Each structure stands twice: as structure tokens, then as C-alpha cells.
């Protein structure tokens, strides 16, 4: 028996020895190309098998394979994967991974909620801006400036800090959906975006994706221009951070610090960012100041669950600038030689008897603080299904403050626009088979808008002001709220109705919808179908203009049901050629502000009621993917019918001359073509470009009505002809070329040229638009990264941006209907100077130094 046992043991040992001799050991170190530092937690897998390991804290790995030769795949979240061949046991040395140029796997938490184009095989018209591009290009600008290198996007700087505007395929940003980690952030009442409330978002952005037209979004939202997904940091796998100091034109200073613990052995992580900025502004009297904070706590108890809590905010104040007569910008006697820096509001601010602060409030000051929090949970149920949920909330506090003298009392009057906003987005995804993928989800929101006027501070020793309202009777206002600090707006809010003035009302909006998508993919063919249905509930409560004291008045509730349907298909002709077509129809609910005759002092609903907008979109595209050149060609046709437009005559609602103009049944047709090309002629040279050709016009006729300040209609309905009038506000033809060249290791120069043509003035659709002069601009930048510290694990990064290098003088916007004069001296490049407008910025610059550790 012992002999048999010894024989078996010897045979087993020989077999184990033979097996060990057949094994191959592949070792190496995974490195971050940007940081020149190790990447712990990278995945190393033998290609075609499940055999894999992870790199250790120093980026090192050792993979045992049963094959003597083959390939291993090295990947890391947010980086381009690398495939390396091996033959026998070998050391690969340092394997360098570079940041991914797409958004594939860039986000860990809430990935099922964030609708990215890469999540679906059927393509859309899309452009992605990576974290590195954002870091280099953002400088002291708003997000729209970063996006202007993408097709059919135009950025309008609009005067003060945070007042930038973006147009996408000719649609303004109220009709483009903006999402922050899957959370809708357009204003619930009117769809507007105020970039001053999001001034810190670029500091924490991993990437931004612009989906033009129908887009890939599955949510129960319906945008006309497209969807912009802002994806922020969540969990960093490794410990690290940065310090950055920036200075720029007109005394701009910005300091930012970020630190992340990375993921510890218990699955916890923490990321914290704080920043401060201030500056005088390019336009006169547009000073601004603000902070940024971001806190992210992540927890991954196991491979199936991942949670993240994020809190971020950007408290800020900034002075505003208005448009003025073009002639005033051109006349040195009027603008005192300031040219395009001239702030036309100084006549009603600095030089007016109401200016009580020596220029602090020349035309008013925007003060706002909007803390935003969300809790994200990803649950991998099994190999085929997962659930992603985001619970979010925001508490906006602030308003627009301006000096005022009334009945001999001097004070700062603030028009407060507060809100409490809560919501939940959830999405369940199931891979039904090898060819079918299905997801279904819900989008629920509750919004309370609180609007009133109050006194932020008394001036000149005054302590009281007498006011009268239907709700509170006659009373003395003695309390001040918020001051001129955005922090004060949050921690010292005005909650007493008998301490408010001029207006006092609230708006309640509830929104709930469901959405779903089915995608089929087999071999070279893919197709999808999406559907969503939602209901919006609106109500308004009045506290100022009421019939009975101490009794508020509520409007009737309005319910609007909306839906959207989208479908598309794609065919991959070969590895280099792909074609696709998409179509969609939206029945889109009107904005809250479109429903009421006068949203500031009346609960009266417009009669007949405002109906849903009707949007039809058609798209087709071709994608070419070569080794040195890639290109995208997109064709689109969007019909936007049954739109309602509101405009006033510019008078304040407190004056008898105030009039509100409502135009119903407006129809617009936007169609065009977009070409985007990416090339890399040499390893150290990239040259990209785009061309967008559009034709955007109003069609048919519409119905116009006029109301006075009490909401009473003046006269009868008026049918107006708008057929063939151009849609103004943005250039219908745009083009751009940008290039970067690394002429020494980690030292590069880049430049961009943008051209805008076929532009028209803004105003009522019934008024023929004015043709605006075309313009072009050149931007340039210089980057250098110095490796420092032990084993070059840290780096110092230097960046210089110069925008509008040649200080091109151009009209950014024009409002008015006065045609060019026969007297050339009364025109500017073909535009009558009696019209109102705004000139764009001249040469601006910023430079920064960033220490990455």
C-alpha cells in the first residue's frame, strides 16, 4: 500500500512539475501617461480568457498564463486600453495608458442614468470634450466657450461673469437639455440656464458630451436643439489631487485645490475640491467674485453595489451689463473712449440719482447660491441586468439686486428667485439575449419656485420703508435679508410675507414620467426604439395682489401630458465605414411661464390654453474611421411647430405703459449639414476641423395677442405673417479649424480659428430680421508639463490661453428692425447704428500653473 501511495505521489509531483514548466509569467508596470505615475487597480487580462489580475499600489502586476504566447489586454477606467503581445515569460516594463478620448467607462457611479452616445451601438451626431481639453481650454470662461469648437455650436459671452449663452443648431439653451450626472438642470419654469450658478462645474468635470438633435438620451425629456451631458468626478481609484493658480485679464484671479483619498481596502473614497475666483470683468462695472465647493463620498461594499454622495455649489455675485445703442459703443464722447468695454447701463446706474453705492450696482448685481446634492446607486443584479438610481435635490437662493430710492428712502431692492427642487431618476437595464438589450426607467421631479422682492440693505441711515399689499395690508419693512453675499442669501432668507414688497408669489410644478428603450444588434446591423411619456402639473399661488388680507389665492391646476418617440438604425459597412438614420417625434409640454397671462401678479391662465409643442426630427449620418483620419457627416431636418412666444415692450410691470405680447402657433424649420474631421498626420501633430451649413426660418402664420400689466387683453387677436423670416441669434453657417503640435516632449502649442456667417438680428418673428456682418476669431494656447518628485510621479503643468488673438471687433448680437440708412455714416458694416446690440470681447488671456500629485 505504501508503495502504491509513493508511486501516486511521485506521479502527481511529476505532473505538477510538467504543468509548472508549461506556465508563462508576464510582468510589468502600468503607468499614467499624463501624470507619469503608476496606475493601481488597472485590469490585466489574457485576451480571450477570464484569466486576469490587477496592478498593485505601485502599478506592478504579475500574470501567470498557460499559453507560451498570446496577447494581454490592459485597461483602466477613463483610459484607452492597450493590447500587448507576449512570447514566453517576459517583462513588459512600463506600459503607458493615456486618457480616453471618449466617455466609455469614464463614470463609475450612476452610469446607467447618464445617457452617453457610447452606451448604444446606433450612432447619433455627437462631440465629446475630455477632461484634459476642458482643463486646458476653460480658463476663466463659461462652458459655452469650451464647446464652440464643435459643429453647429455658437457661444455668446453676453457681458458679465456667468452670463454666457449657447446656441445649438440655431436653438437657444432654453431648448437644449443640460444634464449633470443624469440630473436635469435647466430651469423648471422657463428652461433657462444661468452659468453663474454652475461656475465650478468645469473644475470637477471628467468630460462633456454634446449630442446634437435627437441624441441618445433615454430620459422623459424632450429637447429641440440637443442634449449636453456634463459628467463630473465621482470615485477616483487612486490617491491624488492638484493645486492650481490662475491669473487673467482685468485682475482675474482663481485658486483651486482638489484631493482624493482613492479607494481604500474597505471600498470607501473621498474627494474634496475648493476654489475661489474674482475679477473686474472685461466690460466696465462687471466685477464678480465667487467660490466653488465639491464633496464626493463613495462606497463600494462589493462588486455588485456602488454608491456615491455628491454635494457641490458655486456661490457667486457679479454685476451685469446690458446691450445699448450701437452708436453709443462707437461714439467716444458717449462711451468716454471705452469702446466695446462700455457698459450702457451706467446711465441708469453710476450716473443716476439711484446709485447709492458709488458704482457697486451700476445696472444691478446677480447674487446666487445653489447647493446641489445627489445620491447615486449602481446595483449589478446579475451578469445580464443592472439598476442605476440617482436621488437629487437643490436649494437655490438669491436674486438680482439694484439701488432704488422710493418715497425718499434709499435701499437695495432685490428681486429674489428662490427654489426647492427634488427629483429621482432610475433606470433598469437587461441584456435579454445576445442581440437584444432592454431598459426602462422613471423620471420624477418636484419643484417649488419662490419669487418676491425684498430689501437686502438700507442705505444712508434709513431703517424702514412703508409698503401696501392685498395680503398683508399696510406695513413697515424693517428687516433686511441676504445682504449682498450669496452665502447670506442661503443662511438669512426672507421668509415673512409682511417683509416683502412689489411682488410675492410661488409656483408649484410636479413632473413624472417613464421611459424605455429596446436595442437590437447583430453583426453589422443595429437598431433601437425609444419611447417616453410624462405629465406636468402646474399651479401658482399669489401672496401680494390678493382680494382678502392674510389669504393667499391659488390658480387652477394645469395638467399637461407629453410624450416622445424615437427610432433609428445603423449599418457597419466595414471597420472604417458606418451609416445611420434616426427619426423622432415629440409632443412637448409648454413651459410654466407660457401658461399664465402675467406670471408676476396674476393667477389668470391664458385662454385659450397653451397647447403642446410639436417637434419632428430626421437625421442621417456617415462615419469614417481610418488610422490617420476620422470623419463624421450628419444631415438633419427639425420642424418645431405650435410654439408660444412671450415678449414685453421693455417696460417694468409697475408702469401703466407695460405690455405683454403673446404669439401662438409659431412654426420653425431648421435643416442643415455638419462635417467634422479629425486627423493626425504625425504622432505629435493633430489637426481637426468642422463645417456647419444651416437654413433656419419661420414658416406660415401665427396669432398675436397683447395684454396690459393687469393681464387684460388689449384689442382682438391678430394674425401675423412670419413665413420665410430668418431665425436670429446665431450664425447659420459656421466653420472652424484647430490644431495642436508637440514640438518637444510635454511642450505643445495649439490654435483654433472660428468663422461665423449668415447671422440675423433677434426680435419678434413678425419683424423681418436684419442681416449681421460675419466675423472670425483666432485663439491660441501653450502647454508645458514638468515631471517632478520621486520617480517623476508628480508634475507641474503650465498653461497660457490667448483668446481673440488679433482683437477682432465684431457685433455679437443685434436687436431691432431699423434697416440700413442711405447715409453710410449711420451704419456699421451694413447695420443701422440706431439699433441695439452688443459687441464681443476683445483680446483676453489667462495663464495657470497646476501641481498634480
Coordinates of N, CA and C in Angstrom, one line a residue, residues 27-134:
X27 N 5.1 40.0 -16.6 CA 5.2 41.1 -15.5 C 5.3 42.4 -16.2
X28 N 5.0 43.5 -15.4 CA 5.1 44.8 -16.0 C 4.6 45.9 -15.0
X29 N 4.6 47.1 -15.4 CA 4.2 48.2 -14.5 C 3.3 49.1 -15.4
X30 N 2.0 49.4 -14.9 CA 1.1 50.2 -15.7 C 1.3 51.7 -15.2
X31 N 1.5 52.6 -16.2 CA 1.7 54.0 -15.9 C 0.7 54.9 -16.5
X32 N 0.5 56.0 -15.8 CA -0.4 57.1 -16.3 C 0.4 58.0 -17.2
X33 N 0.0 58.2 -18.5 CA 0.7 59.0 -19.5 C 0.8 60.4 -19.0
X34 N -0.3 61.0 -18.5 CA -0.4 62.4 -18.1 C 0.4 62.7 -16.9
X35 N 0.3 61.8 -15.9 CA 0.9 62.0 -14.6 C 2.3 61.4 -14.5
X36 N 2.6 60.5 -15.4 CA 3.9 59.8 -15.3 C 4.0 59.1 -14.0
X37 N 2.9 58.5 -13.5 CA 2.8 57.9 -12.2 C 2.1 56.5 -12.4
X38 N 2.4 55.6 -11.4 CA 1.7 54.3 -11.5 C 0.2 54.4 -11.4
X39 N -0.4 53.4 -12.1 CA -1.9 53.2 -12.0 C -2.3 52.0 -11.2
X40 N -2.5 52.1 -9.9 CA -3.0 51.0 -9.2 C -4.4 50.6 -9.5
X41 N -4.7 49.3 -9.5 CA -6.1 48.9 -9.8 C -6.4 48.7 -11.3
X42 N -5.4 48.8 -12.1 CA -5.6 48.5 -13.6 C -5.9 47.0 -13.8
X43 N -6.7 46.8 -14.8 CA -7.0 45.4 -15.1 C -6.1 44.8 -16.2
X44 N -5.5 43.6 -15.9 CA -4.7 43.0 -16.9 C -5.3 41.6 -17.1
X45 N -5.7 41.3 -18.4 CA -6.4 40.1 -18.7 C -5.8 39.4 -19.9
X46 N -5.6 38.1 -19.8 CA -5.2 37.4 -21.0 C -6.3 37.4 -22.0
X47 N -6.0 37.9 -23.2 CA -7.1 38.0 -24.2 C -7.7 36.7 -24.6
X48 N -9.1 36.8 -24.6 CA -9.9 35.6 -25.0 C -10.1 34.7 -23.8
X49 N -9.7 35.1 -22.6 CA -9.9 34.2 -21.4 C -10.4 35.1 -20.3
X50 N -10.8 34.5 -19.2 CA -11.1 35.2 -18.0 C -10.0 35.3 -17.0
X51 N -8.8 34.9 -17.4 CA -7.6 34.9 -16.6 C -7.1 36.3 -16.5
X52 N -7.1 36.9 -15.3 CA -6.6 38.2 -15.1 C -6.2 38.6 -13.7
X53 N -5.5 39.7 -13.6 CA -5.1 40.2 -12.2 C -5.2 41.7 -12.3
X54 N -5.0 42.4 -11.1 CA -5.0 43.8 -11.0 C -3.6 44.3 -10.6
X55 N -3.3 45.5 -11.1 CA -2.0 46.1 -10.7 C -2.0 46.5 -9.2
X56 N -0.9 46.4 -8.5 CA -0.8 46.8 -7.1 C -0.7 48.3 -7.0
X57 N -0.4 48.8 -5.7 CA -0.4 50.2 -5.5 C 0.7 50.9 -6.3
X58 N 1.8 50.2 -6.6 CA 2.9 50.7 -7.4 C 2.7 50.5 -8.9
X59 N 1.5 50.0 -9.3 CA 1.2 49.8 -10.7 C 1.8 48.5 -11.3
X60 N 2.4 47.7 -10.4 CA 3.0 46.4 -10.9 C 2.0 45.3 -10.9
X61 N 2.3 44.3 -11.8 CA 1.5 43.2 -12.0 C 2.3 42.0 -12.4
X62 N 1.8 40.8 -12.1 CA 2.4 39.5 -12.5 C 1.3 38.6 -12.9
X63 N 1.2 38.2 -14.1 CA 0.1 37.4 -14.7 C 0.7 36.0 -15.1
X64 N 0.1 35.0 -14.6 CA 0.5 33.6 -15.0 C -0.4 33.1 -16.0
X65 N 0.1 32.7 -17.1 CA -0.7 32.1 -18.2 C -0.3 30.7 -18.5
X66 N -1.3 30.0 -19.1 CA -1.0 28.6 -19.6 C -0.4 28.6 -21.0
X67 N -0.5 29.7 -21.6 CA 0.0 29.8 -23.0 C 1.4 30.3 -23.1
X68 N 2.1 29.8 -24.0 CA 3.5 30.3 -24.2 C 3.6 31.6 -25.0
X69 N 2.5 31.9 -25.7 CA 2.5 33.2 -26.4 C 1.0 33.6 -26.6
X70 N 0.8 34.9 -26.8 CA -0.5 35.4 -26.9 C -0.6 36.9 -26.7
X71 N -1.7 37.4 -26.2 CA -1.9 38.8 -26.0 C -2.5 39.1 -24.7
X72 N -2.2 40.2 -24.0 CA -2.9 40.6 -22.8 C -3.4 42.0 -23.1
X73 N -4.6 42.2 -22.4 CA -5.3 43.5 -22.5 C -5.2 44.2 -21.2
X74 N -4.7 45.4 -21.3 CA -4.5 46.2 -20.1 C -5.5 47.4 -20.2
X75 N -6.3 47.6 -19.2 CA -7.4 48.6 -19.2 C -7.5 49.3 -17.8
X76 N -8.0 50.5 -17.9 CA -8.3 51.3 -16.6 C -9.4 52.3 -16.9
X77 N -10.2 52.5 -15.9 CA -11.4 53.4 -16.1 C -11.0 54.8 -16.6
X78 N -11.5 55.2 -17.7 CA -11.2 56.5 -18.3 C -10.0 56.6 -19.2
X79 N -9.4 55.4 -19.4 CA -8.2 55.4 -20.2 C -8.4 54.5 -21.4
X80 N -7.6 54.7 -22.5 CA -7.6 53.9 -23.7 C -6.9 52.5 -23.3
X81 N -7.6 51.4 -23.6 CA -7.0 50.1 -23.3 C -5.9 49.8 -24.3
X82 N -4.9 49.0 -23.8 CA -3.7 48.7 -24.6 C -3.6 47.2 -24.7
X83 N -3.3 46.7 -25.9 CA -3.2 45.2 -26.1 C -1.7 45.0 -26.4
X84 N -1.1 44.1 -25.7 CA 0.4 43.8 -25.8 C 0.6 42.3 -26.1
X85 N 1.5 42.0 -27.0 CA 1.8 40.6 -27.3 C 2.9 40.1 -26.4
X86 N 2.9 38.8 -26.1 CA 4.0 38.2 -25.3 C 4.3 36.9 -25.9
X87 N 5.6 36.5 -25.7 CA 6.1 35.2 -26.1 C 7.0 34.7 -25.0
X88 N 6.5 33.7 -24.3 CA 7.3 33.2 -23.1 C 7.2 34.1 -22.0
X89 N 7.8 33.7 -20.9 CA 7.9 34.5 -19.7 C 8.7 35.8 -20.0
X90 N 8.1 36.9 -19.7 CA 8.8 38.2 -20.1 C 8.3 39.3 -19.2
X91 N 9.1 40.4 -19.2 CA 8.8 41.6 -18.5 C 8.5 42.7 -19.6
X92 N 7.3 43.3 -19.5 CA 6.9 44.3 -20.5 C 7.4 45.7 -20.1
X93 N 8.0 45.8 -18.9 CA 8.5 47.1 -18.5 C 7.3 48.0 -18.2
X94 N 7.5 49.3 -18.5 CA 6.4 50.2 -18.3 C 5.4 50.2 -19.4
X95 N 4.1 50.0 -19.1 CA 3.1 50.0 -20.1 C 2.2 51.3 -19.8
X96 N 2.2 52.3 -20.8 CA 1.6 53.6 -20.5 C 0.2 53.6 -21.1
X97 N -0.7 54.1 -20.3 CA -2.1 54.3 -20.7 C -2.4 55.8 -20.8
X98 N -3.1 56.2 -21.8 CA -3.4 57.6 -22.0 C -4.9 57.8 -21.8
X99 N -5.4 59.0 -21.3 CA -6.8 59.2 -21.1 C -7.6 59.0 -22.4
X100 N -8.8 58.4 -22.2 CA -9.6 58.0 -23.3 C -10.3 59.3 -23.9
X101 N -10.4 59.3 -25.2 CA -11.0 60.5 -25.9 C -12.5 60.3 -26.0
X102 N -13.0 59.2 -25.5 CA -14.5 59.1 -25.4 C -14.9 59.1 -24.0
X103 N -16.2 58.8 -23.7 CA -16.7 58.7 -22.4 C -16.9 57.3 -21.9
X104 N -16.3 56.3 -22.7 CA -16.6 54.9 -22.4 C -16.0 54.6 -21.0
X105 N -16.8 54.2 -20.1 CA -16.5 53.8 -18.7 C -15.8 54.9 -17.9
X106 N -16.0 56.2 -18.3 CA -15.4 57.2 -17.6 C -16.1 57.5 -16.2
X107 N -17.3 57.1 -16.1 CA -18.0 57.3 -14.8 C -18.4 55.9 -14.2
X108 N -18.2 55.8 -12.9 CA -18.4 54.5 -12.2 C -19.8 54.5 -11.7
X109 N -20.2 55.6 -11.0 CA -21.5 55.7 -10.2 C -22.5 56.4 -11.1
X110 N -23.7 55.8 -11.2 CA -24.8 56.4 -11.9 C -24.6 56.2 -13.4
X111 N -23.8 55.3 -13.8 CA -23.6 55.1 -15.3 C -24.8 54.8 -16.1
X112 N -25.8 54.1 -15.4 CA -27.0 53.7 -16.1 C -27.9 54.9 -16.3
X113 N -27.7 56.0 -15.6 CA -28.5 57.2 -15.7 C -28.0 58.1 -16.8
X114 N -26.7 58.2 -16.8 CA -26.0 59.2 -17.7 C -26.1 58.7 -19.1
X115 N -26.9 59.3 -20.0 CA -27.1 58.8 -21.3 C -25.9 59.3 -22.2
X116 N -25.0 58.4 -22.5 CA -23.9 58.7 -23.3 C -24.0 58.0 -24.7
X117 N -23.5 58.6 -25.7 CA -23.6 58.0 -27.0 C -23.0 56.7 -27.1
X118 N -21.9 56.5 -26.4 CA -21.1 55.2 -26.4 C -21.9 54.0 -25.9
X119 N -23.0 54.3 -25.1 CA -23.8 53.3 -24.5 C -24.7 52.5 -25.5
X120 N -24.7 53.1 -26.7 CA -25.6 52.5 -27.7 C -24.9 52.3 -29.0
X121 N -25.1 51.2 -29.7 CA -24.3 51.0 -31.0 C -24.8 51.8 -32.1
X122 N -26.1 52.2 -32.1 CA -26.7 53.1 -33.1 C -26.2 54.5 -32.9
X123 N -25.4 55.1 -33.8 CA -24.8 56.4 -33.5 C -25.8 57.6 -33.5
X124 N -25.3 58.7 -33.0 CA -26.0 60.0 -33.1 C -25.0 61.0 -33.5
X125 N -25.4 62.2 -33.8 CA -24.5 63.3 -34.0 C -23.9 63.8 -32.7
X126 N -22.7 63.5 -32.4 CA -22.1 63.8 -31.1 C -20.7 64.3 -31.1
X127 N -20.3 65.1 -30.1 CA -19.0 65.5 -30.0 C -18.6 65.4 -28.5
X128 N -17.5 64.9 -28.1 CA -17.1 64.8 -26.8 C -15.8 65.6 -26.4
X129 N -15.9 66.3 -25.3 CA -14.8 67.1 -24.8 C -14.2 66.5 -23.6
X130 N -13.0 66.0 -23.6 CA -12.4 65.3 -22.5 C -12.0 66.2 -21.4
X131 N -11.6 65.6 -20.2 CA -11.2 66.3 -19.1 C -10.0 67.2 -19.3
X132 N -9.0 66.6 -20.1 CA -7.8 67.3 -20.4 C -8.1 68.6 -21.3
X133 N -9.0 68.4 -22.2 CA -9.4 69.5 -23.1 C -10.1 70.6 -22.3
X134 N -11.0 70.2 -21.4 CA -11.7 71.2 -20.5 C -10.7 71.9 -19.7

